[in-house]
Short mmCIF file of C-alpha atoms in Angstrom, two decimals:
data_model
loop_
_atom_site.label_atom_id
_atom_site.label_comp_id
_atom_site.label_asym_id
_atom_site.label_seq_id
_atom_site.Cartn_x
_atom_site.Cartn_y
_atom_site.Cartn_z
CA MET A 65 -33.04 70.49 107.02
CA SER A 66 -32.76 66.87 106.87
CA ALA A 67 -30.17 65.17 104.51
CA THR A 68 -31.04 64.19 101.01
CA PRO A 69 -31.50 60.58 100.88
CA THR A 70 -29.00 58.75 98.63
CA VAL A 71 -29.99 56.06 96.23
CA ALA A 72 -28.10 52.79 96.48
CA ARG A 73 -26.63 52.13 93.00
CA ARG A 74 -24.95 49.06 91.74
CA SER A 75 -21.36 49.24 90.59
CA LEU A 76 -20.41 49.69 87.21
CA ALA A 77 -16.83 49.32 87.12
CA SER A 78 -16.78 46.05 85.70
CA THR A 79 -19.06 47.10 82.58
CA PHE A 80 -16.58 50.05 81.82
CA ALA A 81 -13.38 48.35 82.55
CA ALA A 82 -10.68 49.38 80.26
CA ASP A 83 -10.22 46.06 78.45
CA LEU A 84 -12.14 42.71 78.41
CA GLU A 85 -9.53 40.00 78.33
CA VAL A 86 -10.23 36.93 76.11
CA GLU A 87 -11.02 33.98 78.22
CA ALA A 88 -7.63 32.61 79.73
CA GLN A 89 -9.11 29.04 78.84
CA PRO A 90 -8.29 28.13 75.15
CA ARG A 91 -11.05 27.76 72.73
CA SER A 92 -10.09 23.96 72.21
CA ALA A 93 -10.58 23.32 75.93
CA GLY A 94 -14.07 21.66 75.49
CA LEU A 95 -12.73 19.13 72.89
CA VAL A 96 -9.72 18.03 75.06
CA GLY A 97 -9.96 14.09 75.49
CA LEU A 98 -13.21 13.99 73.43
CA LEU A 99 -12.21 11.69 70.80
CA PRO A 100 -11.89 8.13 72.38
CA PRO A 101 -8.57 5.98 71.21
CA ARG A 102 -8.95 5.12 67.49
CA PRO A 103 -10.62 1.97 66.89
CA GLU A 104 -8.66 -0.86 65.31
CA PRO A 105 -9.48 -1.48 61.89
CA ILE A 106 -11.66 -4.54 61.11
CA ALA A 107 -9.96 -7.01 58.72
CA ASP A 108 -11.59 -7.18 55.26
CA SER A 109 -11.86 -10.90 55.28
CA ALA A 110 -12.57 -11.82 58.82
CA GLY A 111 -16.06 -12.29 58.05
CA GLU A 112 -17.37 -10.22 61.03
CA GLU A 113 -19.13 -7.40 59.58
CA PRO A 114 -21.04 -5.10 61.76
CA VAL A 115 -24.76 -5.68 61.81
CA ARG A 116 -25.59 -2.42 60.36
CA ARG A 117 -23.76 -2.97 57.20
CA ALA A 118 -26.50 -3.63 54.67
CA ALA A 119 -24.33 -4.82 51.51
CA PRO A 120 -21.03 -6.92 51.45
CA ARG A 121 -18.03 -5.52 49.69
CA GLN A 122 -17.69 -6.68 46.05
CA PRO A 123 -14.50 -8.49 45.36
CA ARG A 124 -12.66 -6.78 42.35
CA ALA A 125 -10.73 -8.60 39.45
CA THR A 126 -8.30 -5.65 39.49
CA GLU A 127 -7.00 -6.15 43.14
CA THR A 128 -3.25 -6.99 43.02
CA LYS A 129 -2.80 -7.36 46.73
CA PRO A 130 -5.11 -9.84 48.34
CA ARG A 131 -5.06 -9.79 52.02
CA PRO A 132 -4.67 -13.25 53.97
CA ALA A 133 -7.63 -14.41 55.76
CA ALA A 134 -7.56 -13.95 59.38
CA PRO A 135 -7.85 -17.12 61.39
CA HIS A 136 -11.34 -17.89 62.53
CA THR A 137 -11.71 -18.75 66.20
CA PRO A 138 -15.09 -20.09 67.20
CA THR A 139 -14.53 -19.28 70.87
CA GLY A 140 -12.18 -16.92 72.55
CA PRO A 141 -10.08 -14.13 70.96
CA ALA A 142 -7.57 -14.93 68.47
CA PRO A 143 -3.81 -14.68 69.83
CA ALA A 144 -2.36 -11.35 69.52
CA PRO A 145 0.77 -11.30 67.16
CA ALA A 146 4.03 -10.61 68.66
CA ALA A 147 4.78 -6.86 68.56
CA ALA A 148 7.70 -7.25 66.40
CA ASP A 149 5.66 -8.80 63.82
CA VAL A 150 3.03 -6.25 63.53
CA VAL A 151 3.43 -3.92 60.45
CA ARG A 152 2.84 -0.52 61.03
CA SER A 153 3.16 2.66 59.33
CA VAL A 154 6.52 4.75 60.12
CA ALA A 155 6.53 8.26 59.26
CA VAL A 156 10.04 9.68 57.71
CA TYR A 157 10.70 12.86 56.37
CA LEU A 158 12.15 13.08 52.80
CA PRO A 159 13.45 15.88 50.86
CA PRO A 160 10.85 16.61 48.04
CA ALA A 161 13.48 15.68 45.12
CA LEU A 162 14.59 12.73 46.83
CA LEU A 163 10.90 11.55 47.24
CA ASP A 164 10.30 12.16 43.50
CA ARG A 165 13.12 9.98 42.67
CA LEU A 166 12.00 7.23 44.93
CA ARG A 167 8.49 7.51 43.77
CA ASP A 168 9.65 7.26 40.11
CA LEU A 169 11.83 4.02 40.99
CA ALA A 170 9.06 2.61 42.99
CA ARG A 171 6.63 3.01 40.06
CA THR A 172 8.84 1.67 37.29
CA ALA A 173 10.27 -1.27 39.23
CA ASP A 174 6.64 -1.83 40.88
CA LEU A 175 8.17 -1.81 44.26
CA THR A 176 6.97 -0.49 47.71
CA TYR A 177 9.01 2.25 49.36
CA ALA A 178 9.87 -0.16 51.99
CA ASP A 179 11.10 -2.81 49.29
CA VAL A 180 13.48 -0.03 47.95
CA LEU A 181 14.63 0.88 51.53
CA VAL A 182 15.42 -2.67 52.36
CA ALA A 183 17.66 -2.65 48.97
CA ALA A 184 19.30 0.30 50.19
CA THR A 185 20.32 -1.02 53.65
CA ALA A 186 22.61 -3.46 51.93
CA HIS A 187 24.99 -0.41 51.35
CA LEU A 188 24.95 0.75 54.97
CA ASP A 189 28.69 0.83 55.16
CA ALA A 190 28.77 3.40 52.14
CA ILE A 191 27.15 5.94 54.01
CA ALA A 192 28.46 5.33 57.67
CA GLY A 193 30.93 7.97 57.44
CA ARG A 194 28.14 10.47 56.65
CA PHE A 195 27.26 11.31 60.18
CA GLN A 196 30.79 11.77 61.37
CA LEU A 197 31.05 14.71 63.87
CA ALA A 198 34.67 15.34 63.56
CA VAL A 199 37.36 14.44 61.04
CA ASP A 200 40.96 13.47 62.58
CA PRO A 201 43.05 16.84 62.22
CA PRO A 202 45.66 17.35 59.49
CA VAL A 203 48.51 17.40 62.23
CA PRO A 204 48.29 14.50 64.56
CA GLY A 205 47.66 15.77 67.95
CA ALA A 206 45.96 18.74 67.15
CA MET A 207 42.06 19.44 67.65
CA PRO A 208 39.71 17.36 65.33
CA GLN A 209 37.90 19.44 62.69
CA ARG A 210 34.24 19.88 63.05
CA VAL A 211 32.32 18.48 60.11
CA ARG A 212 29.80 20.59 59.05
CA HIS A 213 26.32 19.14 58.09
CA LEU A 214 24.13 21.10 55.83
CA ARG A 215 20.86 21.86 57.30
CA ARG A 216 18.04 20.69 55.20
CA ASP A 217 14.45 21.82 54.68
CA PRO A 218 11.90 19.98 56.83
CA GLY A 219 10.93 17.45 54.15
CA ILE A 220 7.83 15.60 53.35
CA GLN A 221 6.23 13.30 55.72
CA THR A 222 6.43 9.72 53.93
CA GLN A 223 4.92 6.74 55.45
CA LEU A 224 6.81 3.28 55.28
CA ARG A 225 5.12 0.02 56.02
CA LEU A 226 7.86 -1.55 58.31
CA ASP A 227 7.60 -4.31 61.09
CA GLY A 228 9.14 -4.08 64.43
CA HIS A 229 12.08 -5.89 63.27
CA GLN A 230 12.90 -3.49 60.55
CA VAL A 231 12.14 -0.45 63.00
CA ALA A 232 14.52 -2.00 65.20
CA TRP A 233 17.14 -2.59 62.55
CA LEU A 234 17.01 1.26 61.41
CA ASP A 235 17.21 2.29 65.09
CA ASP A 236 20.29 0.20 65.58
CA ALA A 237 21.82 1.23 62.55
CA ALA A 238 21.14 5.01 63.41
CA ARG A 239 22.88 4.59 66.58
CA ARG A 240 25.79 2.67 65.10
CA THR A 241 26.29 5.29 62.30
CA GLY A 242 25.66 8.38 64.64
CA ALA A 243 22.79 9.41 62.39
CA PRO A 244 20.87 12.20 64.21
CA SER A 245 17.41 10.52 63.48
CA ARG A 246 15.78 7.62 61.74
CA SER A 247 14.85 9.93 58.95
CA ALA A 248 18.44 11.28 58.34
CA LEU A 249 19.44 7.74 58.16
CA VAL A 250 16.92 6.76 55.64
CA VAL A 251 17.53 9.84 53.58
CA ALA A 252 21.28 8.95 53.33
CA LEU A 253 20.53 5.40 52.51
CA LEU A 254 18.06 6.13 49.62
CA GLU A 255 20.10 8.92 48.29
CA ASN A 256 23.20 6.42 48.05
CA HIS A 257 20.94 3.49 46.68
CA LEU A 258 18.81 5.78 44.13
CA THR A 259 22.45 7.46 42.78
CA LYS A 260 23.80 4.00 42.29
CA THR A 261 20.59 2.73 40.55
CA GLU A 262 19.96 5.59 38.26
CA ALA A 263 23.78 5.31 37.39
CA THR A 264 23.31 1.83 36.30
CA PRO A 265 22.27 1.19 32.55
CA MET B 127 -14.39 -0.20 53.24
CA GLY B 128 -14.25 3.29 54.94
CA LEU B 129 -10.91 4.36 56.70
CA SER B 130 -11.83 4.99 60.30
CA ARG B 131 -12.12 8.55 61.62
CA VAL B 132 -12.15 10.07 57.99
CA VAL B 133 -14.71 12.83 57.61
CA VAL B 134 -15.85 14.11 54.20
CA VAL B 135 -17.08 17.70 54.24
CA ALA B 136 -19.24 17.96 51.40
CA GLN B 137 -21.94 20.22 49.83
CA GLY B 138 -23.34 20.24 46.35
CA LYS B 139 -23.06 24.18 46.25
CA GLY B 140 -19.75 26.26 46.63
CA GLY B 141 -19.24 29.05 49.11
CA VAL B 142 -21.15 27.57 51.99
CA GLY B 143 -18.35 27.02 54.41
CA LYS B 144 -16.82 23.72 53.68
CA THR B 145 -13.05 24.87 53.65
CA SER B 146 -13.60 27.12 56.78
CA LEU B 147 -15.48 24.27 58.63
CA THR B 148 -12.65 21.84 57.74
CA ALA B 149 -9.71 24.01 58.64
CA ASN B 150 -11.31 25.60 61.87
CA VAL B 151 -12.50 22.13 63.47
CA ALA B 152 -9.35 20.62 62.36
CA GLY B 153 -7.35 23.38 64.00
CA LEU B 154 -9.44 23.31 67.23
CA ALA B 155 -9.08 19.41 67.48
CA ALA B 156 -5.47 19.62 67.15
CA HIS B 157 -5.20 22.46 69.61
CA ALA B 158 -6.98 20.31 72.11
CA GLY B 159 -4.31 17.58 71.81
CA HIS B 160 -5.68 15.43 68.91
CA ARG B 161 -3.55 14.43 65.96
CA VAL B 162 -5.40 15.72 62.98
CA LEU B 163 -4.90 15.41 59.32
CA VAL B 164 -6.52 17.73 56.56
CA VAL B 165 -6.73 16.45 53.09
CA ASP B 166 -7.42 19.02 50.58
CA LEU B 167 -9.13 17.29 47.50
CA ASP B 168 -10.30 20.75 45.98
CA GLN B 169 -8.23 22.04 43.00
CA GLN B 170 -8.87 25.44 44.33
CA GLY B 171 -6.48 24.66 47.22
CA ASN B 172 -8.03 27.42 49.55
CA LEU B 173 -6.94 25.69 52.45
CA SER B 174 -3.73 26.95 52.07
CA ARG B 175 -5.09 30.44 52.75
CA ASP B 176 -7.20 29.31 55.75
CA LEU B 177 -4.11 27.47 57.20
CA GLY B 178 -1.59 29.82 56.27
CA TYR B 179 0.84 27.28 54.35
CA ALA B 180 2.22 28.00 51.03
CA PRO B 181 -0.23 27.03 48.23
CA ASP B 182 0.70 23.85 46.37
CA ASP B 183 0.18 22.87 42.81
CA GLY B 184 -1.29 19.52 43.55
CA GLU B 185 1.04 17.65 41.42
CA SER B 186 2.29 15.36 44.44
CA LEU B 187 -1.20 14.52 45.41
CA LEU B 188 -2.15 13.82 41.92
CA THR B 189 0.94 11.58 41.22
CA ALA B 190 0.61 9.69 44.44
CA ILE B 191 -3.14 8.93 43.73
CA VAL B 192 -2.46 8.14 40.10
CA GLY B 193 0.71 5.99 40.87
CA GLY B 194 -0.94 4.15 43.65
CA THR B 195 1.51 5.30 46.24
CA SER B 196 0.83 7.09 49.64
CA ALA B 197 -0.27 10.82 49.70
CA PRO B 198 2.23 13.34 50.48
CA VAL B 199 2.21 14.75 53.91
CA VAL B 200 3.02 18.46 54.85
CA ALA B 201 3.85 18.08 58.59
CA GLY B 202 3.52 20.75 61.35
CA VAL B 203 1.32 23.40 59.76
CA ARG B 204 0.11 23.49 63.33
CA PRO B 205 1.32 21.54 66.35
CA ARG B 206 -0.45 18.19 65.74
CA LEU B 207 -1.79 19.41 62.55
CA ASP B 208 -0.57 18.08 59.23
CA VAL B 209 -2.06 18.55 55.61
CA VAL B 210 -2.23 16.61 52.35
CA PRO B 211 -2.23 19.73 50.10
CA GLY B 212 -4.30 20.10 46.97
CA GLY B 213 -3.95 22.25 44.13
CA PRO B 214 -4.99 23.01 40.47
CA ALA B 215 -3.61 19.59 39.38
CA VAL B 216 -6.14 17.71 41.14
CA GLY B 217 -8.40 18.92 38.42
CA ASP B 218 -6.64 16.41 36.22
CA LEU B 219 -7.54 13.44 38.50
CA LEU B 220 -10.66 12.53 37.11
CA GLY B 221 -9.76 12.35 33.44
CA ILE B 222 -6.49 10.39 34.15
CA ALA B 223 -8.26 7.93 36.51
CA PHE B 224 -11.31 7.52 34.32
CA ALA B 225 -8.65 6.67 31.20
CA ARG B 226 -7.04 4.29 33.25
CA ALA B 227 -10.18 2.55 34.62
CA GLY B 228 -11.27 2.29 31.09
CA ARG B 229 -8.05 0.37 30.14
CA GLY B 230 -8.80 -2.13 33.16
CA GLY B 231 -7.04 -0.17 35.88
CA ARG B 232 -8.24 0.71 39.44
CA ASP B 233 -10.93 3.22 39.66
CA LEU B 234 -10.84 6.29 41.53
CA THR B 235 -12.22 5.08 44.85
CA ASP B 236 -9.65 2.34 45.05
CA LEU B 237 -6.77 4.71 44.16
CA LEU B 238 -7.83 7.11 46.78
CA HIS B 239 -8.15 4.21 49.37
CA THR B 240 -4.33 3.31 48.45
CA ALA B 241 -3.28 6.79 48.78
CA LEU B 242 -4.72 7.54 52.30
CA GLY B 243 -5.03 3.90 53.74
CA ASP B 244 -1.59 4.19 55.39
CA VAL B 245 -1.32 7.89 56.17
CA VAL B 246 -4.55 8.12 58.06
CA ALA B 247 -3.69 5.58 60.50
CA ASP B 248 -1.53 7.78 62.56
CA TYR B 249 -4.20 10.41 63.26
CA ASP B 250 -7.09 10.67 65.55
CA LEU B 251 -9.12 12.58 63.06
CA VAL B 252 -8.82 13.07 59.12
CA LEU B 253 -10.96 15.80 57.54
CA VAL B 254 -11.16 15.78 53.88
CA ASP B 255 -12.31 19.21 51.97
CA THR B 256 -14.00 18.42 48.86
CA PRO B 257 -14.86 20.53 45.70
CA PRO B 258 -18.48 21.40 45.31
CA GLY B 259 -19.08 20.43 41.76
CA ASP B 260 -17.09 17.38 41.24
CA ARG B 261 -19.44 14.41 41.59
CA LEU B 262 -17.05 11.56 41.02
CA LEU B 263 -14.31 12.89 43.27
CA VAL B 264 -16.83 13.47 46.10
CA GLU B 265 -18.19 10.10 45.64
CA ALA B 266 -14.78 8.41 45.95
CA ALA B 267 -13.89 10.39 48.97
CA MET B 268 -17.01 9.34 50.55
CA GLY B 269 -16.26 5.96 49.23
CA VAL B 270 -13.14 5.80 51.36
CA ALA B 271 -14.58 7.82 54.45
CA SER B 272 -16.42 7.07 57.64
CA TYR B 273 -18.47 10.11 57.90
CA VAL B 274 -19.89 13.07 55.92
CA VAL B 275 -20.68 16.31 57.28
CA VAL B 276 -22.57 18.93 55.30
CA PRO B 277 -22.18 22.57 55.98
CA THR B 278 -25.24 24.80 54.40
CA ARG B 279 -26.42 28.38 54.68
CA PRO B 280 -29.88 28.60 55.48
CA ASP B 281 -31.17 29.37 51.89
CA GLU B 282 -32.88 27.37 49.16
CA ALA B 283 -29.97 26.92 46.99
CA SER B 284 -27.98 25.52 49.69
CA LEU B 285 -30.67 23.15 50.73
CA ASP B 286 -30.77 21.95 47.40
CA GLY B 287 -27.00 21.28 47.36
CA LEU B 288 -27.97 19.17 50.48
CA GLU B 289 -29.98 16.91 48.01
CA ARG B 290 -26.98 16.59 45.83
CA VAL B 291 -24.75 15.44 48.43
CA ALA B 292 -27.72 13.04 49.42
CA GLU B 293 -27.37 11.28 45.83
CA ARG B 294 -23.42 11.05 46.11
CA PHE B 295 -24.00 9.72 49.51
CA ALA B 296 -26.48 6.81 48.34
CA THR B 297 -23.76 6.05 45.37
CA ALA B 298 -20.97 5.93 47.78
CA ARG B 299 -22.74 3.85 50.41
CA GLY B 300 -22.93 1.11 47.73
CA ARG B 301 -19.49 0.30 48.09
CA ASN B 302 -19.08 1.87 51.56
CA PRO B 303 -22.12 0.37 53.43
CA GLY B 304 -20.66 1.86 56.96
CA LEU B 305 -20.65 5.66 55.73
CA ALA B 306 -22.76 7.65 58.12
CA LEU B 307 -23.93 11.14 58.10
CA LEU B 308 -22.40 12.95 60.99
CA GLY B 309 -24.93 15.96 60.80
CA VAL B 310 -25.55 19.23 58.88
CA ALA B 311 -24.22 22.39 60.21
CA LEU B 312 -25.70 25.93 59.50
CA PHE B 313 -23.24 28.36 58.25
CA ALA B 314 -23.20 31.97 57.72
CA VAL B 315 -26.23 32.62 59.68
CA GLY B 316 -27.33 36.16 60.01
CA THR B 317 -27.59 36.90 63.77
CA ARG B 318 -30.86 38.75 63.05
CA ALA B 319 -32.30 36.31 60.67
CA GLN B 320 -33.84 34.32 63.31
CA ARG B 321 -36.97 33.30 61.72
CA MET B 322 -35.31 32.41 58.55
CA THR B 323 -32.77 30.16 60.33
CA ALA B 324 -35.30 28.32 62.34
CA GLU B 325 -37.45 27.65 59.31
CA ALA B 326 -34.25 26.23 57.63
CA ARG B 327 -33.44 24.21 60.77
CA THR B 328 -37.01 22.97 60.66
CA THR B 329 -36.73 22.05 56.95
CA ILE B 330 -33.50 20.26 57.27
CA GLY B 331 -34.53 18.43 60.35
CA GLN B 332 -37.60 17.15 58.39
CA VAL B 333 -35.49 16.29 55.50
CA LEU B 334 -33.21 14.20 57.67
CA GLY B 335 -35.65 12.61 59.92
CA ASP B 336 -33.78 10.47 62.51
CA ALA B 337 -31.06 9.90 60.26
CA ALA B 338 -28.57 12.44 61.57
CA PRO B 339 -28.81 15.74 63.41
CA VAL B 340 -28.64 19.48 62.49
CA PHE B 341 -25.95 20.61 64.87
CA ASP B 342 -27.14 22.86 67.66
CA ALA B 343 -24.09 25.03 66.81
CA GLN B 344 -24.32 27.34 64.05
CA ILE B 345 -21.41 29.33 62.45
CA ARG B 346 -22.54 33.07 62.38
CA HIS B 347 -21.79 35.35 59.47
CA LEU B 348 -18.82 37.65 60.05
CA GLU B 349 -17.54 39.04 56.65
CA SER B 350 -14.59 40.74 58.37
CA ALA B 351 -13.57 37.91 60.18
CA ALA B 352 -13.56 35.69 57.00
CA VAL B 353 -11.55 38.32 55.33
CA ASP B 354 -8.98 38.79 58.09
CA ALA B 355 -8.68 35.06 58.45
CA ARG B 356 -7.89 34.27 54.86
CA ARG B 357 -5.78 37.30 54.56
CA ARG B 358 -3.56 36.33 57.55
CA GLY B 359 -3.74 32.68 57.17
CA LEU B 360 -5.46 32.59 60.79
CA LEU B 361 -8.06 30.14 62.13
CA VAL B 362 -10.96 31.84 63.86
CA HIS B 363 -9.64 31.04 67.21
CA GLU B 364 -6.21 32.51 66.43
CA LEU B 365 -8.06 35.69 65.15
CA GLU B 366 -9.97 36.01 68.32
CA THR B 367 -6.49 36.47 70.22
CA ALA B 368 -5.28 38.71 67.54
CA ALA B 369 -8.20 41.02 67.39
CA SER B 370 -7.90 41.26 71.19
CA GLU B 371 -4.38 42.41 70.80
CA ASP B 372 -5.15 44.66 67.75
CA LYS B 373 -7.59 46.49 70.03
CA ARG B 374 -4.88 47.22 72.42
CA ALA B 375 -2.59 48.29 69.85
CA ARG B 376 -5.58 50.38 68.16
CA LEU B 377 -6.12 52.21 71.71
CA ALA B 378 -2.47 52.88 72.06
CA ALA B 379 -2.31 54.48 68.47
CA LEU B 380 -5.32 56.59 69.42
CA ALA B 381 -3.96 57.79 72.59
CA LYS B 382 -0.81 58.77 70.47
CA GLY B 383 -2.80 60.20 67.52
CA THR B 384 -0.97 57.88 65.33
CA PRO B 385 -2.67 56.10 62.49
CA HIS B 386 -3.33 52.47 62.89
CA ARG B 387 -4.10 50.10 59.90
CA GLY B 388 -4.90 46.48 61.60
CA LEU B 389 -7.68 44.08 61.45
CA LEU B 390 -10.98 44.67 59.93
CA THR B 391 -12.53 42.61 62.67
CA ARG B 392 -13.06 44.11 65.92
CA ASP B 393 -14.30 41.09 68.18
CA ALA B 394 -14.01 37.36 66.93
CA THR B 395 -15.12 36.01 70.24
CA GLY B 396 -18.45 34.81 68.94
CA LEU B 397 -17.34 33.37 65.83
CA ALA B 398 -14.91 31.61 67.81
CA ALA B 399 -17.31 30.19 70.20
CA ASP B 400 -19.42 29.09 67.47
CA TYR B 401 -16.78 27.07 66.15
CA ALA B 402 -15.63 25.51 69.17
CA ALA B 403 -19.12 24.49 69.86
CA LEU B 404 -19.63 22.81 66.60
CA ALA B 405 -16.25 20.92 66.85
CA GLN B 406 -17.44 19.92 70.18
CA GLU B 407 -20.65 18.48 68.81
CA MET B 408 -18.97 16.73 65.81
CA LEU B 409 -16.40 15.10 67.89
CA ALA B 410 -18.99 13.90 70.38
CA ARG B 411 -21.08 12.55 67.59
CA ILE B 412 -18.14 10.45 66.33
CA GLY B 413 -17.55 9.08 69.63
CA GLN B 414 -21.17 8.32 69.99
CA LEU B 415 -21.33 6.58 66.58
CA GLU B 416 -18.33 4.69 67.27
CA ALA B 417 -19.65 3.67 70.47
CA THR B 418 -22.97 2.27 68.83
CA ALA B 419 -20.94 0.53 66.07
CA ALA B 420 -18.76 -1.28 68.72
CA ALA B 421 -21.88 -2.32 70.58
CA ASP B 422 -23.39 -3.60 67.33
CA THR B 423 -20.13 -5.64 66.66
CA VAL B 424 -20.21 -7.23 70.14
CA ALA B 425 -24.17 -8.11 69.65
CA HIS B 426 -23.49 -9.59 66.14
CA SER B 427 -20.34 -11.63 67.57
CA THR B 428 -22.51 -12.84 70.42
CA ARG B 429 -25.20 -13.97 68.11
CA THR B 430 -22.56 -15.67 65.79
CA GLU B 431 -20.99 -17.56 68.85
CA VAL B 432 -24.37 -18.71 69.86
CA LYS B 433 -25.27 -19.96 66.56
CA THR B 434 -21.98 -21.84 66.23
CA ALA B 435 -22.22 -23.50 69.69
#
């Protein structure tokens, strides 16, 4: 008797495999690098509007902060400003209650947050000891006592418009005072300044 | 003038996926390494559920806009993803802004530009979720944005909503001529309603003409995923992973004979792929429009120089 012919069958192992793993590549893989670098904002009054804009922006009487006109250079690009003169947004993290006080002062005094911070920096000496890591021991020669710093909540990100000189000043002051971060220094300066301001009749 | 890389998500009809689209595209873009900000201008504040952060009362945002200061930012909702939270107080915005404008104060578009202008500069992409019915607020948002994207369900009521968006778009463009429609995205598409979807796509395509595309990617309807995502504050691509892990836990519980109360969603793979595809199309379209604008600017400058010379 001849052997029963066998039928070649394809493997079904992969179909009935115990678990189908989610693809190792994350869902966002196709978006990596998809956005080009952020385009530079075009100055409002540069006079070089893109062609496709049909209507010019109407000036409004209620504008309180007119932008200076950018210099018009008929040939060649305008010279780039020095990096230290460029004003940019600098993020600091402020506790919600401090932000509320800062906002109130800025509104009533018609100041920017950066203005208030500049005023606050006049009293840097008053907060210099706040970031001390240890205090001298009560008995000379003994181990210094560790200063415990309260852990704060993460805070609300707040943008300050500062130029390079101001940012450099803050970083240097943070280093000199031992502040753990630029934000911590700004918080200390503002708390000290706002407390003084609010106490003044 | 519009703030660059700011995308307003708008629809005249509610419940068509504005918040879901905003949250998931933002989350995917941040996951891909871009710095992303989401602005919640909806007094319902539903973004908090989609992204899983504590709901806000909206007072900080209201105060910032009305007071002419920078909008508050809650950082680190996800890595590289920050939020300007909305809430019920945002509902008072129109009344206050209207009253002040009547006394010679700045209008809502101006106030919004001040609140967002400095904040958005640090981000590669900003998505703004808007309420469906608040015409003036949506127009103000469009007045400060670069792009608008419109999610829509493939039904007649949603297509009516698209017409309302167009009216607001036209008004906003009067002050923001650079505003561009990024595209229209089909949302909550039934996988078996292929003919209805195709007809809706054709209708929208005819309505839009060459102005903007109907995105190829469409977001399928998966009710269980929508419930699970909002209940747990997960984005869909996170839910995809969670569903896979939940399946393992479910099988283990089954083997032991113990009960298992986990996700409603069995498999979010398809929905996650839909959002990834849509996000990819949106970001590619932004790149394309910026390249076109840059080329137009160079051409205009060249013509200006030739005239001057």
